[in-house]
Short mmCIF file of C-alpha atoms in Angstrom, two decimals:
data_model
loop_
_atom_site.label_atom_id
_atom_site.label_comp_id
_atom_site.label_asym_id
_atom_site.label_seq_id
_atom_site.Cartn_x
_atom_site.Cartn_y
_atom_site.Cartn_z
CA UNK A 1473 10.93 -10.32 -12.37
CA UNK A 1474 8.65 -7.32 -11.64
CA UNK A 1475 5.31 -7.66 -13.44
CA UNK A 1476 1.89 -6.09 -13.83
CA UNK A 1477 -0.47 -8.01 -11.52
CA UNK A 1478 -3.61 -5.95 -12.14
CA UNK A 1479 -4.74 -2.96 -14.21
CA UNK A 1480 -7.60 -1.00 -12.67
CA UNK A 1481 -9.76 1.88 -13.82
CA UNK A 1482 -11.76 4.47 -11.87
CA UNK A 1483 -14.72 4.73 -14.24
CA UNK A 1484 -17.25 6.67 -12.25
CA UNK A 1485 -17.20 9.01 -9.32
CA UNK A 1486 -16.50 6.37 -6.67
CA UNK A 1487 -13.20 5.72 -4.94
CA UNK A 1488 -13.00 1.99 -5.75
CA UNK A 1489 -11.45 0.92 -9.09
CA UNK A 1490 -12.30 -2.06 -11.26
CA UNK A 1491 -9.96 -4.59 -12.85
CA UNK A 1492 -9.48 -4.53 -16.61
CA UNK A 1493 -7.16 -6.45 -18.91
CA UNK A 1494 -5.30 -3.68 -20.67
CA UNK A 1495 -5.15 0.10 -20.78
CA UNK A 1496 -3.83 2.81 -23.06
CA UNK A 1497 -1.47 5.29 -21.44
CA UNK A 1498 -1.67 8.77 -22.89
CA UNK A 1499 -0.16 12.02 -21.64
CA UNK A 1500 -2.51 12.73 -18.75
CA UNK A 1501 -2.97 9.20 -17.43
CA UNK A 1502 -4.96 6.03 -18.06
CA UNK A 1503 -7.49 6.58 -20.87
CA UNK A 1504 -10.99 6.27 -19.40
CA UNK A 1505 -9.93 6.90 -15.80
CA UNK A 1506 -11.51 9.75 -13.91
CA UNK A 1507 -8.09 11.05 -12.82
CA UNK A 1508 -7.04 11.55 -16.46
CA UNK A 1509 -5.92 15.03 -17.44
CA UNK A 1510 -2.95 17.37 -17.67
CA UNK A 1511 -4.25 19.34 -14.67
CA UNK A 1512 -6.47 18.66 -11.65
CA UNK A 1513 -8.10 20.83 -8.98
CA UNK A 1514 -5.98 21.25 -5.86
CA UNK A 1515 -7.30 19.16 -2.93
CA UNK A 1516 -6.41 18.28 0.67
CA UNK A 1517 -3.25 16.63 -0.68
CA UNK A 1518 -1.88 20.02 -1.72
CA UNK A 1519 -2.91 22.35 1.13
CA UNK A 1520 -0.38 24.99 0.01
CA UNK A 1521 -2.83 25.94 -2.77
CA UNK A 1522 -6.42 27.13 -2.28
CA UNK A 1523 -8.78 24.19 -2.80
CA UNK A 1524 -9.89 23.93 -6.42
CA UNK A 1525 -6.93 25.82 -7.93
CA UNK A 1526 -5.89 24.22 -11.24
CA UNK A 1527 -2.52 22.51 -10.74
CA UNK A 1528 -0.38 20.15 -12.80
CA UNK A 1529 -1.63 16.57 -12.46
CA UNK A 1530 1.25 14.72 -10.84
CA UNK A 1531 -1.21 12.16 -9.39
CA UNK A 1532 -2.38 10.66 -12.69
CA UNK A 1533 -1.85 7.04 -11.67
CA UNK A 1534 -1.86 5.28 -8.30
CA UNK A 1535 0.42 2.23 -8.07
CA UNK A 1536 0.41 -0.37 -5.30
CA UNK A 1537 2.15 -3.73 -4.88
CA UNK A 1538 0.52 -7.04 -4.01
CA UNK A 1539 3.28 -7.61 -1.45
CA UNK A 1540 2.57 -4.38 0.41
CA UNK A 1541 -1.20 -4.98 0.21
CA UNK A 1542 -0.59 -8.33 1.94
CA UNK A 1543 1.37 -6.63 4.73
CA UNK A 1544 -1.37 -4.02 5.18
CA UNK A 1545 -3.95 -6.83 5.39
CA UNK A 1546 -1.88 -8.66 8.01
CA UNK A 1547 -1.44 -5.45 10.04
CA UNK A 1548 -5.21 -4.90 9.94
CA UNK A 1549 -5.97 -8.53 10.77
CA UNK A 1550 -7.96 -9.23 7.61
CA UNK A 1551 -7.51 -11.90 4.96
CA UNK A 1552 -6.94 -9.65 1.95
CA UNK A 1553 -6.71 -6.02 0.96
CA UNK A 1554 -7.42 -5.70 -2.75
CA UNK A 1555 -5.81 -2.98 -4.90
CA UNK A 1556 -9.29 -2.01 -6.13
CA UNK A 1557 -10.32 -1.09 -2.57
CA UNK A 1558 -7.40 1.37 -2.46
CA UNK A 1559 -8.51 3.04 -5.69
CA UNK A 1560 -5.26 1.86 -7.31
CA UNK A 1561 -4.74 1.94 -11.08
CA UNK A 1562 -1.86 -0.50 -11.25
CA UNK A 1563 -0.85 -3.36 -8.95
CA UNK A 1564 2.63 -4.79 -9.31
CA UNK A 1565 4.09 -8.07 -8.15
CA UNK A 1566 7.71 -8.93 -7.38
CA UNK A 1567 8.61 -5.40 -6.25
CA UNK A 1568 8.72 -6.06 -2.53
CA UNK A 1569 9.27 -2.52 -1.29
CA UNK A 1570 7.47 -0.55 -4.02
CA UNK A 1571 6.70 2.45 -1.80
CA UNK A 1572 10.42 2.99 -1.22
CA UNK A 1573 11.17 3.65 -4.90
CA UNK A 1574 12.25 7.30 -5.05
CA UNK A 1575 10.52 9.97 -7.13
CA UNK A 1576 11.92 10.22 -10.68
CA UNK A 1577 12.19 6.43 -10.93
CA UNK A 1578 10.83 5.29 -14.30
CA UNK A 1579 8.72 2.16 -14.84
CA UNK A 1580 8.97 0.88 -18.43
CA UNK A 1581 6.46 -1.47 -20.05
CA UNK A 1582 7.23 -3.75 -23.02
CA UNK A 1583 5.30 -1.46 -25.43
CA UNK A 1584 7.59 1.44 -24.53
CA UNK A 1585 4.92 3.08 -22.37
CA UNK A 1586 6.62 4.62 -19.35
CA UNK A 1587 5.57 5.99 -15.97
CA UNK A 1588 7.51 8.67 -14.11
CA UNK A 1589 7.17 8.35 -10.33
CA UNK A 1590 6.28 11.75 -8.87
CA UNK A 1591 5.95 10.90 -5.18
CA UNK A 1592 5.07 8.39 -2.51
CA UNK A 1593 1.37 8.13 -1.75
CA UNK A 1594 0.24 8.96 1.78
CA UNK A 1595 -2.66 6.92 3.19
CA UNK A 1596 -5.98 8.69 3.69
CA UNK A 1597 -9.12 7.43 5.42
CA UNK A 1598 -11.17 6.32 2.38
CA UNK A 1599 -9.69 2.83 1.91
CA UNK A 1600 -10.29 2.09 5.61
CA UNK A 1601 -13.99 2.81 5.11
CA UNK A 1602 -14.11 0.50 2.08
CA UNK A 1603 -12.30 -2.30 3.93
CA UNK A 1604 -14.59 -1.92 6.96
CA UNK A 1605 -17.65 -2.13 4.72
CA UNK A 1606 -16.36 -5.15 2.78
CA UNK A 1607 -15.71 -7.11 5.98
CA UNK A 1608 -18.71 -5.71 7.87
CA UNK A 1609 -16.51 -4.55 10.74
CA UNK A 1610 -16.85 -0.78 11.20
CA UNK A 1611 -13.96 -0.74 13.68
CA UNK A 1612 -11.52 -1.57 10.85
CA UNK A 1613 -12.02 1.87 9.28
CA UNK A 1614 -9.63 3.62 11.63
CA UNK A 1615 -6.74 1.18 11.32
CA UNK A 1616 -5.88 1.61 7.65
CA UNK A 1617 -3.90 4.85 7.81
CA UNK A 1618 -1.36 3.49 10.29
CA UNK A 1619 -1.20 0.03 8.68
CA UNK A 1620 -0.59 1.53 5.24
CA UNK A 1621 1.99 4.17 6.13
CA UNK A 1622 4.92 3.74 3.70
CA UNK A 1623 3.04 0.81 2.13
CA UNK A 1624 0.52 2.89 0.17
CA UNK A 1625 2.49 2.79 -3.07
CA UNK A 1626 3.39 5.55 -5.48
CA UNK A 1627 1.94 8.21 -7.73
CA UNK A 1628 3.03 8.67 -11.31
CA UNK A 1629 2.56 10.64 -14.49
CA UNK A 1630 2.77 9.24 -18.02
CA UNK A 1631 6.25 9.90 -19.41
CA UNK A 1632 5.64 8.01 -22.67
CA UNK A 1633 2.44 6.80 -24.27
CA UNK A 1634 1.64 3.18 -25.09
CA UNK A 1635 -0.40 0.11 -24.25
CA UNK A 1636 -0.12 -1.75 -20.94
CA UNK A 1637 -1.28 -5.33 -20.44
CA UNK A 1638 -1.76 -7.57 -17.44
CA UNK A 1639 1.34 -9.74 -16.87
CA UNK A 1640 3.59 -7.23 -18.66
CA UNK A 1641 7.18 -7.42 -17.46
CA UNK A 1642 8.41 -4.19 -15.87
CA UNK A 1643 11.80 -2.55 -16.13
CA UNK A 1644 12.80 -0.02 -13.46
CA UNK A 1645 15.15 2.88 -14.23
CA UNK A 1646 16.43 4.25 -10.93
CA UNK A 1647 17.70 7.82 -10.45
CA UNK A 1648 21.42 8.26 -9.91
CA UNK A 1649 22.23 7.92 -6.23
CA UNK A 1650 23.66 10.93 -4.40
CA UNK A 1651 26.95 10.48 -2.53
CA UNK B 56 15.44 33.76 3.41
CA UNK B 57 15.55 31.93 0.03
CA UNK B 58 15.02 34.33 -2.86
CA UNK B 59 14.99 34.60 -6.64
CA UNK B 60 18.41 35.97 -7.65
CA UNK B 61 17.90 35.85 -11.43
CA UNK B 62 15.24 34.90 -13.95
CA UNK B 63 16.62 33.74 -17.29
CA UNK B 64 15.07 32.86 -20.63
CA UNK B 65 16.32 30.67 -23.50
CA UNK B 66 14.95 32.74 -26.37
CA UNK B 67 16.64 31.24 -29.40
CA UNK B 68 18.29 27.97 -30.27
CA UNK B 69 21.45 28.56 -28.24
CA UNK B 70 22.33 26.97 -24.92
CA UNK B 71 23.00 30.22 -23.04
CA UNK B 72 20.06 32.02 -21.38
CA UNK B 73 19.55 35.75 -20.86
CA UNK B 74 18.50 37.60 -17.72
CA UNK B 75 15.03 39.14 -17.56
CA UNK B 76 13.14 40.82 -14.74
CA UNK B 77 9.97 38.73 -14.55
CA UNK B 78 8.38 35.75 -16.20
CA UNK B 79 4.97 34.16 -16.46
CA UNK B 80 4.79 30.51 -15.45
CA UNK B 81 2.20 28.52 -17.35
CA UNK B 82 1.61 24.76 -17.45
CA UNK B 83 4.54 23.77 -19.69
CA UNK B 84 7.19 26.12 -18.34
CA UNK B 85 8.43 29.70 -18.66
CA UNK B 86 6.42 31.57 -21.30
CA UNK B 87 8.79 32.49 -24.15
CA UNK B 88 11.42 29.88 -23.27
CA UNK B 89 12.39 27.35 -25.90
CA UNK B 90 11.91 24.47 -23.44
CA UNK B 91 8.24 25.39 -22.97
CA UNK B 92 5.72 22.66 -23.68
CA UNK B 93 3.81 19.74 -22.20
CA UNK B 94 6.02 17.29 -24.08
CA UNK B 95 9.55 17.26 -25.50
CA UNK B 96 11.49 14.93 -27.80
CA UNK B 97 13.51 12.29 -25.93
CA UNK B 98 17.25 13.08 -25.92
CA UNK B 99 20.52 11.72 -24.50
CA UNK B 100 19.13 12.43 -21.02
CA UNK B 101 16.50 9.72 -21.48
CA UNK B 102 18.38 6.93 -23.29
CA UNK B 103 15.69 4.38 -22.38
CA UNK B 104 13.54 5.90 -25.17
CA UNK B 105 14.50 6.11 -28.86
CA UNK B 106 15.81 9.63 -29.57
CA UNK B 107 13.02 11.96 -30.65
CA UNK B 108 10.16 10.03 -29.04
CA UNK B 109 7.59 12.44 -27.59
CA UNK B 110 7.77 12.25 -23.79
CA UNK B 111 6.30 14.26 -20.93
CA UNK B 112 8.34 17.41 -20.33
CA UNK B 113 9.69 16.99 -16.81
CA UNK B 114 12.63 19.30 -17.69
CA UNK B 115 10.64 22.50 -18.22
CA UNK B 116 12.79 24.68 -15.98
CA UNK B 117 16.46 24.48 -14.94
CA UNK B 118 17.22 25.90 -11.47
CA UNK B 119 20.67 26.64 -10.09
CA UNK B 120 21.88 28.43 -6.93
CA UNK B 121 24.38 31.27 -6.76
CA UNK B 122 26.10 29.45 -3.90
CA UNK B 123 26.67 26.28 -5.93
CA UNK B 124 27.74 28.32 -8.97
CA UNK B 125 30.41 29.90 -6.76
CA UNK B 126 31.67 26.49 -5.64
CA UNK B 127 31.79 25.28 -9.26
CA UNK B 128 33.78 28.40 -10.19
CA UNK B 129 36.23 27.80 -7.34
CA UNK B 130 36.64 24.15 -8.33
CA UNK B 131 37.37 25.21 -11.91
CA UNK B 132 39.73 27.99 -10.83
CA UNK B 133 37.76 30.82 -12.45
CA UNK B 134 36.33 34.01 -10.95
CA UNK B 135 32.65 33.42 -11.72
CA UNK B 136 30.32 30.92 -13.29
CA UNK B 137 27.13 32.71 -14.30
CA UNK B 138 23.73 30.94 -14.30
CA UNK B 139 23.22 32.12 -17.90
CA UNK B 140 26.28 30.12 -19.02
CA UNK B 141 24.61 26.99 -17.60
CA UNK B 142 21.45 27.63 -19.56
CA UNK B 143 19.58 28.04 -16.27
CA UNK B 144 16.08 29.54 -16.07
CA UNK B 145 16.12 30.44 -12.41
CA UNK B 146 18.96 31.23 -10.03
CA UNK B 147 18.27 31.16 -6.30
CA UNK B 148 20.17 32.65 -3.39
CA UNK B 149 20.18 31.55 0.25
CA UNK B 150 19.56 27.89 -0.56
CA UNK B 151 23.05 26.60 0.09
CA UNK B 152 22.62 23.01 -1.04
CA UNK B 153 19.94 23.45 -3.70
CA UNK B 154 20.93 20.32 -5.65
CA UNK B 155 20.22 18.16 -2.60
CA UNK B 156 16.53 19.09 -2.49
CA UNK B 157 14.69 15.86 -3.25
CA UNK B 158 12.27 15.38 -6.17
CA UNK B 159 8.68 16.32 -5.30
CA UNK B 160 9.86 19.35 -3.29
CA UNK B 161 7.70 22.36 -4.17
CA UNK B 162 9.02 25.91 -4.60
CA UNK B 163 6.29 28.51 -4.00
CA UNK B 164 6.46 32.12 -5.19
CA UNK B 165 4.52 35.03 -3.63
CA UNK B 166 2.04 35.10 -6.57
CA UNK B 167 1.08 31.49 -5.86
CA UNK B 168 3.08 30.22 -8.84
CA UNK B 169 4.66 26.91 -7.88
CA UNK B 170 7.39 24.65 -9.24
CA UNK B 171 7.45 20.88 -8.67
CA UNK B 172 11.00 19.49 -8.58
CA UNK B 173 11.21 16.46 -10.86
CA UNK B 174 14.88 15.51 -10.52
CA UNK B 175 18.44 16.59 -9.95
CA UNK B 176 20.22 17.88 -13.03
CA UNK B 177 23.31 16.00 -14.17
CA UNK B 178 26.12 18.08 -15.67
CA UNK B 179 26.77 17.72 -19.39
CA UNK B 180 29.64 19.12 -21.47
CA UNK B 181 27.97 22.24 -22.94
CA UNK B 182 28.51 24.64 -20.02
CA UNK B 183 32.22 23.73 -19.97
CA UNK B 184 32.50 24.82 -23.59
CA UNK B 185 30.76 28.13 -22.80
CA UNK B 186 32.99 28.77 -19.77
CA UNK B 187 36.15 27.92 -21.77
CA UNK B 188 35.08 30.34 -24.50
CA UNK B 189 34.20 33.14 -22.07
CA UNK B 190 37.59 32.93 -20.38
CA UNK B 191 39.54 32.10 -23.56
CA UNK B 192 41.01 28.97 -21.98
CA UNK B 193 40.02 25.90 -24.01
CA UNK B 194 41.41 23.58 -21.35
CA UNK B 195 38.58 24.63 -19.00
CA UNK B 196 36.01 22.86 -21.16
CA UNK B 197 36.75 19.44 -19.74
CA UNK B 198 36.64 20.38 -16.06
CA UNK B 199 32.99 21.43 -15.73
CA UNK B 200 31.35 18.02 -15.50
CA UNK B 201 33.38 16.94 -12.48
CA UNK B 202 33.26 20.36 -10.79
CA UNK B 203 29.47 20.56 -11.18
CA UNK B 204 28.52 17.05 -10.10
CA UNK B 205 25.75 17.39 -7.48
CA UNK B 206 26.03 21.19 -7.85
CA UNK B 207 24.17 21.44 -11.17
CA UNK B 208 20.85 22.28 -9.60
CA UNK B 209 17.40 20.88 -10.26
CA UNK B 210 14.77 20.40 -12.94
CA UNK B 211 11.15 21.31 -12.43
CA UNK B 212 7.71 21.44 -13.97
CA UNK B 213 5.10 24.12 -13.36
CA UNK B 214 2.66 22.90 -10.70
CA UNK B 215 0.70 26.15 -10.56
CA UNK B 216 0.64 29.13 -12.90
CA UNK B 217 1.55 32.69 -11.93
CA UNK B 218 4.02 35.52 -12.24
CA UNK B 219 7.58 35.32 -10.92
CA UNK B 220 9.73 38.37 -10.20
CA UNK B 221 13.38 38.92 -9.38
CA UNK B 222 13.88 39.15 -5.60
CA UNK B 223 10.72 37.14 -4.91
CA UNK B 224 10.87 35.32 -1.60
CA UNK B 225 10.67 31.54 -1.93
CA UNK B 226 8.90 29.04 0.27
CA UNK B 227 9.97 25.40 0.13
CA UNK B 228 7.53 22.54 0.77
CA UNK B 229 9.56 19.40 1.46
CA UNK B 230 8.24 15.87 0.93
CA UNK B 231 7.54 13.81 4.03
CA UNK B 232 10.67 12.02 5.15
CA UNK B 233 10.70 8.23 5.09
CA UNK B 234 11.65 6.40 8.30
#
């Protein structure tokens, strides 16, 4: 049964998130998270727009899975890679291949709150720096991007508002397959 | 070269759209279209929410291709199926298999205006009724859904604001393929 393993909030300006017990989803994202908002400034993720152009926020929430974090850790040769180090907002468990869920998949929470998956996340260099610092091994910094490719989880927007709690059961609504 | 063939607006309450020469894209959709807005009430398309629940509007704009409209017409045994009869907002030309473009594909216009594809559209019964009425053959009504499956085009949200004109050249940004 897919479940919420951790809820995490980016409170300040830093990349790392911190674990919390519950969160309110509103149109725009996780209430209190620095990525909250209907729009965001274009960044290196969207190089087809000039940097700083206001664009729709389709990266409201970053989702990772404990299973994929464990594979990334094994690939990097470290004991653990925590969702907080990846700046994740939500960590799931019992969804083995989370990153393979296609865009437009919905994730429903018991309250009715719903996430709409917009796209797969692509690893950048920041988590590698965090992991290197945590373990005190600077040479780890460069190995994250390759280790996390197609294991970096998903991005989502809030389709329906509501409360989300740790240990919530998750229901997945998959898009219709094409022939 | 992919281009804008027609721009269409849903001005009133009806299903059919009408052709116009240009349109302003703002966060929420086509300015002046009845589907404009950051949210919409849940409908039969989203049966995992109670009908009428406010949800994020990931169906701001309906896109079809002239090429797929021609195939639908041929399948139904009629001369033409017009984008307006499908309630479309944008008709493209020179994108043969538009409906196969995956969610998270971006469509860029020369002004910088950009659409973010949220999902493939699934045919419903309304266009069949319109087509049957236009041709005066009630028996056509039932044949649209099958003829239009995987040829019904795409749904999009506005990623970046800007003006869109008929005959605009289109640039497609595809998501990274998975292995």
